[in-house]
C-alpha positions as a printed Julia matrix, in Angstrom:
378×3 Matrix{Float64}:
   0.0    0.0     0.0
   1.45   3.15   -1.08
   2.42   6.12    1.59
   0.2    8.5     1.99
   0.86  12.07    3.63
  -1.6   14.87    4.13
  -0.41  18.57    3.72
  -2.78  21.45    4.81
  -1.92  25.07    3.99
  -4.26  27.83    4.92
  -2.63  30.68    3.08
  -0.9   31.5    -0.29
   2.47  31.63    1.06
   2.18  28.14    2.97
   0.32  26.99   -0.49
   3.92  28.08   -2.07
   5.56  25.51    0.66
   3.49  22.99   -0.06
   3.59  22.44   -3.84
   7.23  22.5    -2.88
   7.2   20.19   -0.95
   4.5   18.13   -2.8
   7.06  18.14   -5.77
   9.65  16.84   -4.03
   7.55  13.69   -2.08
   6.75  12.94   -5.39
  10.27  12.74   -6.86
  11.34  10.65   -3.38
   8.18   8.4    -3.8
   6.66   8.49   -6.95
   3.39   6.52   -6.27
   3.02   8.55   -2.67
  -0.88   9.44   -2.06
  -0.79  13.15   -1.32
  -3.8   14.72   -0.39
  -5.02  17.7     1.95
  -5.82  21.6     1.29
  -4.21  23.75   -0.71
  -4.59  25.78   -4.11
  -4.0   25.17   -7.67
   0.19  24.93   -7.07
  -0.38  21.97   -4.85
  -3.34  20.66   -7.2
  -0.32  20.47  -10.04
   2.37  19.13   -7.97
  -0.05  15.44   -7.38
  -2.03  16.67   -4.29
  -5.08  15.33   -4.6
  -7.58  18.95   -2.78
 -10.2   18.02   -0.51
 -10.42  21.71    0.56
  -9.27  25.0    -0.87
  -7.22  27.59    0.79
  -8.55  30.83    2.64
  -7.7   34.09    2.88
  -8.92  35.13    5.77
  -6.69  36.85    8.53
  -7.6   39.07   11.35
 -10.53  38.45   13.66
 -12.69  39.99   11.56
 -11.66  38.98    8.53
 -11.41  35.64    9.79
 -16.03  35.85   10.71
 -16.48  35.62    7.12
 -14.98  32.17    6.39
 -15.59  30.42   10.06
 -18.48  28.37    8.13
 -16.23  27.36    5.32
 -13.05  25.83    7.97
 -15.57  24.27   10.29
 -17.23  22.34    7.08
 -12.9   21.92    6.19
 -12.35  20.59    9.69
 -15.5   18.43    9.86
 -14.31  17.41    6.21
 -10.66  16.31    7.12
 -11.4   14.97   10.8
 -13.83  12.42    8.57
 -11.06  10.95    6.91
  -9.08  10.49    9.65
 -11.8    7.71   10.32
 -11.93   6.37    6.89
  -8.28   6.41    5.64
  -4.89   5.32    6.52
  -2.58   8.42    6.86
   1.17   8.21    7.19
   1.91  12.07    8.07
   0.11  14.8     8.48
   2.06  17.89    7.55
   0.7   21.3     9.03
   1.96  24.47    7.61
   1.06  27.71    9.67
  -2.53  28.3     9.78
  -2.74  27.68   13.51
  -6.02  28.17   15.07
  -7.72  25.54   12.01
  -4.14  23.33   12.35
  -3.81  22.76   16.15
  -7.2   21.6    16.06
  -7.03  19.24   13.07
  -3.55  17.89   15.25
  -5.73  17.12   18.23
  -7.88  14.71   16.29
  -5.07  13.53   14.38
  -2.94  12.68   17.73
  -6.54  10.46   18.71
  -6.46   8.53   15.6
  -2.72   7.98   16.1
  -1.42   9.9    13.75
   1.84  11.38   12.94
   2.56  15.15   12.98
   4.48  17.65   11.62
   4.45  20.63   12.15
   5.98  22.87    8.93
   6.13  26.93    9.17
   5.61  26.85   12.49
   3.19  29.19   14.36
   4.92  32.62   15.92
   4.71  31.82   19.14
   7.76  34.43   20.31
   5.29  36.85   19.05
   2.19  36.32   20.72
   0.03  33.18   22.67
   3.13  31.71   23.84
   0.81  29.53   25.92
   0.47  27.93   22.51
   3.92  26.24   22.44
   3.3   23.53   25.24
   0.31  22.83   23.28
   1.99  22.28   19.89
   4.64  20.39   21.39
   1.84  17.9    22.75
   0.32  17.55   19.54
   3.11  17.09   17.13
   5.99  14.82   16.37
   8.36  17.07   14.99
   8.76  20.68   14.37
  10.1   22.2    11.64
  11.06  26.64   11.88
  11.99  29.04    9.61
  13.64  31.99   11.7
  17.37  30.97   13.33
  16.17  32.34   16.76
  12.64  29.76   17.19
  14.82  26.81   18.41
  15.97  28.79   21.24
  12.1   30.08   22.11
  11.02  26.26   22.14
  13.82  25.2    23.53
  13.05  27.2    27.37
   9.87  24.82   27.17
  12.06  21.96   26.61
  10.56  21.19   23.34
  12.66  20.25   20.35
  12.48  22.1    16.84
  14.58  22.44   13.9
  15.51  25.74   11.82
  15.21  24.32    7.94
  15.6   27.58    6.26
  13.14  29.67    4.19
  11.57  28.19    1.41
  11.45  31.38   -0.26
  15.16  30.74   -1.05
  14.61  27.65   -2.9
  11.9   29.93   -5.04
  14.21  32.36   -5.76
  17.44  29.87   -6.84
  14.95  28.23   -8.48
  13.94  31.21  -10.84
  15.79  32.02  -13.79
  16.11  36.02  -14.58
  17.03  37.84  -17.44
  16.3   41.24  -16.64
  16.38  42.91  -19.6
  13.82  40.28  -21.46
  11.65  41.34  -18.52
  11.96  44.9   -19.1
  11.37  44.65  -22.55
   8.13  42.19  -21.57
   7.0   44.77  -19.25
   7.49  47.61  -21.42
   9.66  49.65  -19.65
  12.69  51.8   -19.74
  16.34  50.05  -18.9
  17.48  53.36  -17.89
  14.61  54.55  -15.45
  14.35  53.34  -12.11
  11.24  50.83  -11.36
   9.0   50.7    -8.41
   7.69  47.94   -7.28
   4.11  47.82   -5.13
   2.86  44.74   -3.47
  -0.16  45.37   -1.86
  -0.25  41.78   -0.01
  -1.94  38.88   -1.06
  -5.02  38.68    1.15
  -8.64  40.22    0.38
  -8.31  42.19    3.34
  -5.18  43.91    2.48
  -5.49  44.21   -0.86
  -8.44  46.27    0.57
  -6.5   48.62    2.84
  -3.55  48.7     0.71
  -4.53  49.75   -2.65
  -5.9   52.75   -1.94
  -2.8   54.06   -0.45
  -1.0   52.74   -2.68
  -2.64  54.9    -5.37
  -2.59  57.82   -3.8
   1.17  57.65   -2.95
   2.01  56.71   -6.63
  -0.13  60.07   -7.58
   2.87  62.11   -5.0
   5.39  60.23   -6.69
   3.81  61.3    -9.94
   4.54  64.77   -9.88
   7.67  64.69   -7.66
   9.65  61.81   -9.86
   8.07  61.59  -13.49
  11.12  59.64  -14.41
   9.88  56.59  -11.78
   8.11  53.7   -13.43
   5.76  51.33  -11.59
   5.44  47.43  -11.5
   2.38  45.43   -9.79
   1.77  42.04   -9.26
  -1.16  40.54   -7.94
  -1.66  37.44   -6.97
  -4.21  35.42   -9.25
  -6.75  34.14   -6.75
  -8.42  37.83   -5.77
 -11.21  38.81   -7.51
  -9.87  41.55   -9.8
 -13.31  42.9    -9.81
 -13.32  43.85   -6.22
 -10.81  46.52   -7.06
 -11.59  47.65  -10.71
 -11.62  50.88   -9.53
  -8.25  51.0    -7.69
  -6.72  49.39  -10.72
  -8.23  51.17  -13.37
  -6.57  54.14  -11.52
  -2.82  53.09  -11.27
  -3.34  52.19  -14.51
  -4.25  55.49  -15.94
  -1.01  56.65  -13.42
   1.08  54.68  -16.02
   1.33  51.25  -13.15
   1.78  48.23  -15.05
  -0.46  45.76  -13.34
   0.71  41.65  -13.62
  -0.8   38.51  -12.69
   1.48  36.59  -10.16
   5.3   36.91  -10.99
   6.19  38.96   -7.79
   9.68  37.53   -8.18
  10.27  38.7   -11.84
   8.79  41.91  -10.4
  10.96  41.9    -7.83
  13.79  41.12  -10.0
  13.89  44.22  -12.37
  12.72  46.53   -9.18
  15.0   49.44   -7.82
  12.82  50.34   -5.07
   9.62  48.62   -3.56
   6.93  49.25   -1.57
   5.78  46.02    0.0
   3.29  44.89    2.73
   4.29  43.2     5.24
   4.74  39.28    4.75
   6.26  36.71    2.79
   6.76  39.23   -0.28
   9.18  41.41    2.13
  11.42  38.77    3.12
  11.64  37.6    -0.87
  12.59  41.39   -1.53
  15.1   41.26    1.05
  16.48  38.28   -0.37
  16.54  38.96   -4.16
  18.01  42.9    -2.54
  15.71  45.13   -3.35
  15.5   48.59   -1.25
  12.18  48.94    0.48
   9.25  50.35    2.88
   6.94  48.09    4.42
   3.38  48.73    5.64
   0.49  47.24    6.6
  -3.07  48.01    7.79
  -5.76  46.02    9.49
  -9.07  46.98   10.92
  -9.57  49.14   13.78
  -9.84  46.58   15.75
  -7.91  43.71   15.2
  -4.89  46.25   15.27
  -5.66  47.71   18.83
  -6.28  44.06   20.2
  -3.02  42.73   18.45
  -1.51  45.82   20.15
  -2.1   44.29   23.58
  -1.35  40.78   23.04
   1.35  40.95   20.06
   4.92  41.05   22.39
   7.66  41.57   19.75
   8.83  45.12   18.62
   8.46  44.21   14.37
   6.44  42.69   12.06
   8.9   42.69    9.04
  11.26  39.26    9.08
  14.15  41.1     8.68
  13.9   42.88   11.36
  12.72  40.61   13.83
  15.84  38.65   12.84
  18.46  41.76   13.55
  15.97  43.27   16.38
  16.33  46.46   14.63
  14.56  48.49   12.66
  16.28  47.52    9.07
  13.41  48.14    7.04
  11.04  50.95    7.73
   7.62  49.92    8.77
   4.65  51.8     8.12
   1.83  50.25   10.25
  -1.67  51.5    10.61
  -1.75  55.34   11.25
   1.52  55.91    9.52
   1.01  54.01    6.27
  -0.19  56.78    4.44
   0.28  58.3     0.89
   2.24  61.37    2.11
   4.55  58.89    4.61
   4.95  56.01    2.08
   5.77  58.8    -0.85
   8.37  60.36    1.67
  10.49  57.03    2.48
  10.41  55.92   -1.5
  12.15  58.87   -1.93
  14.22  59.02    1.2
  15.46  55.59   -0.24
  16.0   56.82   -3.68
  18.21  59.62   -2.62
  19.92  58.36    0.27
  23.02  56.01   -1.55
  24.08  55.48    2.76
  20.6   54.65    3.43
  20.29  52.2     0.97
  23.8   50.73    1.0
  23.14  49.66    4.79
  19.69  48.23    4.02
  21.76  45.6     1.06
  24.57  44.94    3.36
  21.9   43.28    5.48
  20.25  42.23    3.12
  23.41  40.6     1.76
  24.26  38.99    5.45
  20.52  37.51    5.6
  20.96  35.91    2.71
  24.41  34.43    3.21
  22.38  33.2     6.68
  19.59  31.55    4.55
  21.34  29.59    0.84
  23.48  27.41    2.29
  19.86  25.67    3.97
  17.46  23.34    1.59
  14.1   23.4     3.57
  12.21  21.46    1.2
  14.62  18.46    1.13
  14.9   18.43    4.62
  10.97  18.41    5.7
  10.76  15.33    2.73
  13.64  13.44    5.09
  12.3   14.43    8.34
   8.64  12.69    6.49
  10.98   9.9     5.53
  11.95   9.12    9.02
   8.85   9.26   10.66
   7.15   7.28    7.85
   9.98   4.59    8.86
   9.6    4.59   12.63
């Protein structure tokens, strides 16, 4: 009977792990039965979808799909009845994970636990709990080991999957500049506006409204947008139609091909910031949330960043724009700050450079497929 491992990823950036990963279980084992939740990237690498991913986030973003992950859980905690299943592999997602590890743990299970949840950041409560329901833990920052580690609980830093993306990727800049139209000798802004519904939302409109500053303070800037395939473009016709009349070319996926012919980039907060980092592009990150998720997260969230390369360094690398201060006028002011400032912005790559360096000598992927290799054997 042929091994079969579940993978369930929540988000678009754990979706990216997973088809990863996915790829390579198939390459190890090619007649492996992988099945669990995920998007269209895991869908192509052989995982067979019983659910599709959210993208919820916040607590009150989160309301709107509570119906949809209880009908998921009820949905995957059914098959734990009716199948055999190897290893469950949980990537991030926490509050719909932990509870699908509980049931697994009953129905004897394996676990792993991939992208693990931020527990230095906030509900550190949380890390007993995961080390109850899991059999092995796999981290992406260099400092979790330590956190679990003062709980007695064993994890492993693996590295960043984004790295493996990025090696991965073949660039020939000026093909892309040519593809997107633009000029090799003017520099390029790039705006991510996050890959979420509900910052795509908050995002945008700043986003246009800072590109309008820029407008008239730098008509020699050119603009690059990617947005990520699964949003419903319709939601934000308006918002588009503007930054296109601004002169912002406006792409479907390819964030790292964005990324890749970028000089400067503005860039919410996420997975998207650390690939900048990585690839070294110059940039300000912001985010927004709602009223109130942002004022609750302000009482319970303990660490001093949100942006990964900062919470690596404790310092403020990066600038980060959150709530209040991620306005047009403020975001406009730091693009050009960066643009200006050769000190500024030779600081921000030597980091940049160092995080790297920290990161591509790891292979994440291949190490979660043997860490699933040696639990499938024991």
């Amino acid at each position: 009977m042929p091994t079969r491992i579940m993978i369930i990823a929540g988000e678009a950036s754990g979706e990216l792990y997973g088809t990863l990963l996915a790829r390579q279980l198939k390459q190890r084992w090619p007649n492996v039965n992988l099945i669990g939740i995920g998007g269209k990237g895991m869908e192509e690498a052989g995982v067979e979808l019983v659910g599709y991913i959210t993208g919820a986030f916040g607590l009150i973003e989160a309301a709107s799909t509570l119906v949809a992950l209880r009908r998921m859980y009820k949905k995957i905690t059914g098959l734990f009845k009716t199948l055999r299943v190897d290893v469950l592999v949980l990537i991030d997602f926490p509050d719909f994970n932990l509870r699908v590890a509980r049931s697994a743990k009953k129905h004897g299970i394996k676990v792993l636990y991939y992208v693990s949840p931020q527990v230095w950041a906030w509900r550190r409560g949380r890390i007993k709990t995961i080390g109850r329901l899991t059999d092995r833990i796999a981290v992406l920052l260099p400092f979790e080991p330590a956190v679990y580690a003062q709980h007695g609980i064993e994890c492993e830093f693996v590295g960043h999957p984004v790295i493996e993306e990025i090696t991965g990727h073949p660039i020939d800049r000026d093909a892309l500049l040519a593809g997107f139209s633009l000029n090799p000798q003017a520099p390029v802004v790039a705006l991510l506006p996050g890959s979420r519904h509900s910052e795509v939302d908050r995002h945008l409109p700043v986003m246009v409204e800072a590109v309008r500053l820029l407008k008239a303070r730098h008509p020699e800037f050119q603009y690059l947008m990617p947005l990520v395939s699964h949003l419903e473009r319709n939601r934000y016709a308006g918002s588009l139609a503007e930054l296109e009349s601004l002169g912002v070319v406006i792409v479907a996926d390819r964030a790292l091909d964005v990324l890749a012919v970028s000089t400067l980039a503005v860039v919410a907060s996420g997975t998207a910031a650390f690939q900048a980092a990585i690839i070294g592009v110059p940039m300000v990150v912001i985010y927004r949330l709602s009223a109130f998720t942002y004022y609750a997260g302000r009482m319970l969230i303990r660490v001093n960043y949100i942006n990964l390369v900062n919470l690596i360094h404790d310092a403020e690398i990066v600038r980060e724009l959150i709530q209040d201060e991620a306005t047009p006028e403020m975001i406009a002011t730091e693009v050009e700050r960066l643009y200006r400032d050769d000190e500024v912005r030779a600081r921000m790559l030597n980091v940049f450079g160092r995080l790297r360096a920290m990161y591509e000598h790891k292979d994440p992927t291949k190490r979660v497929v043997e860490m699933i290799t040696e639990m499938v054997r024991e």
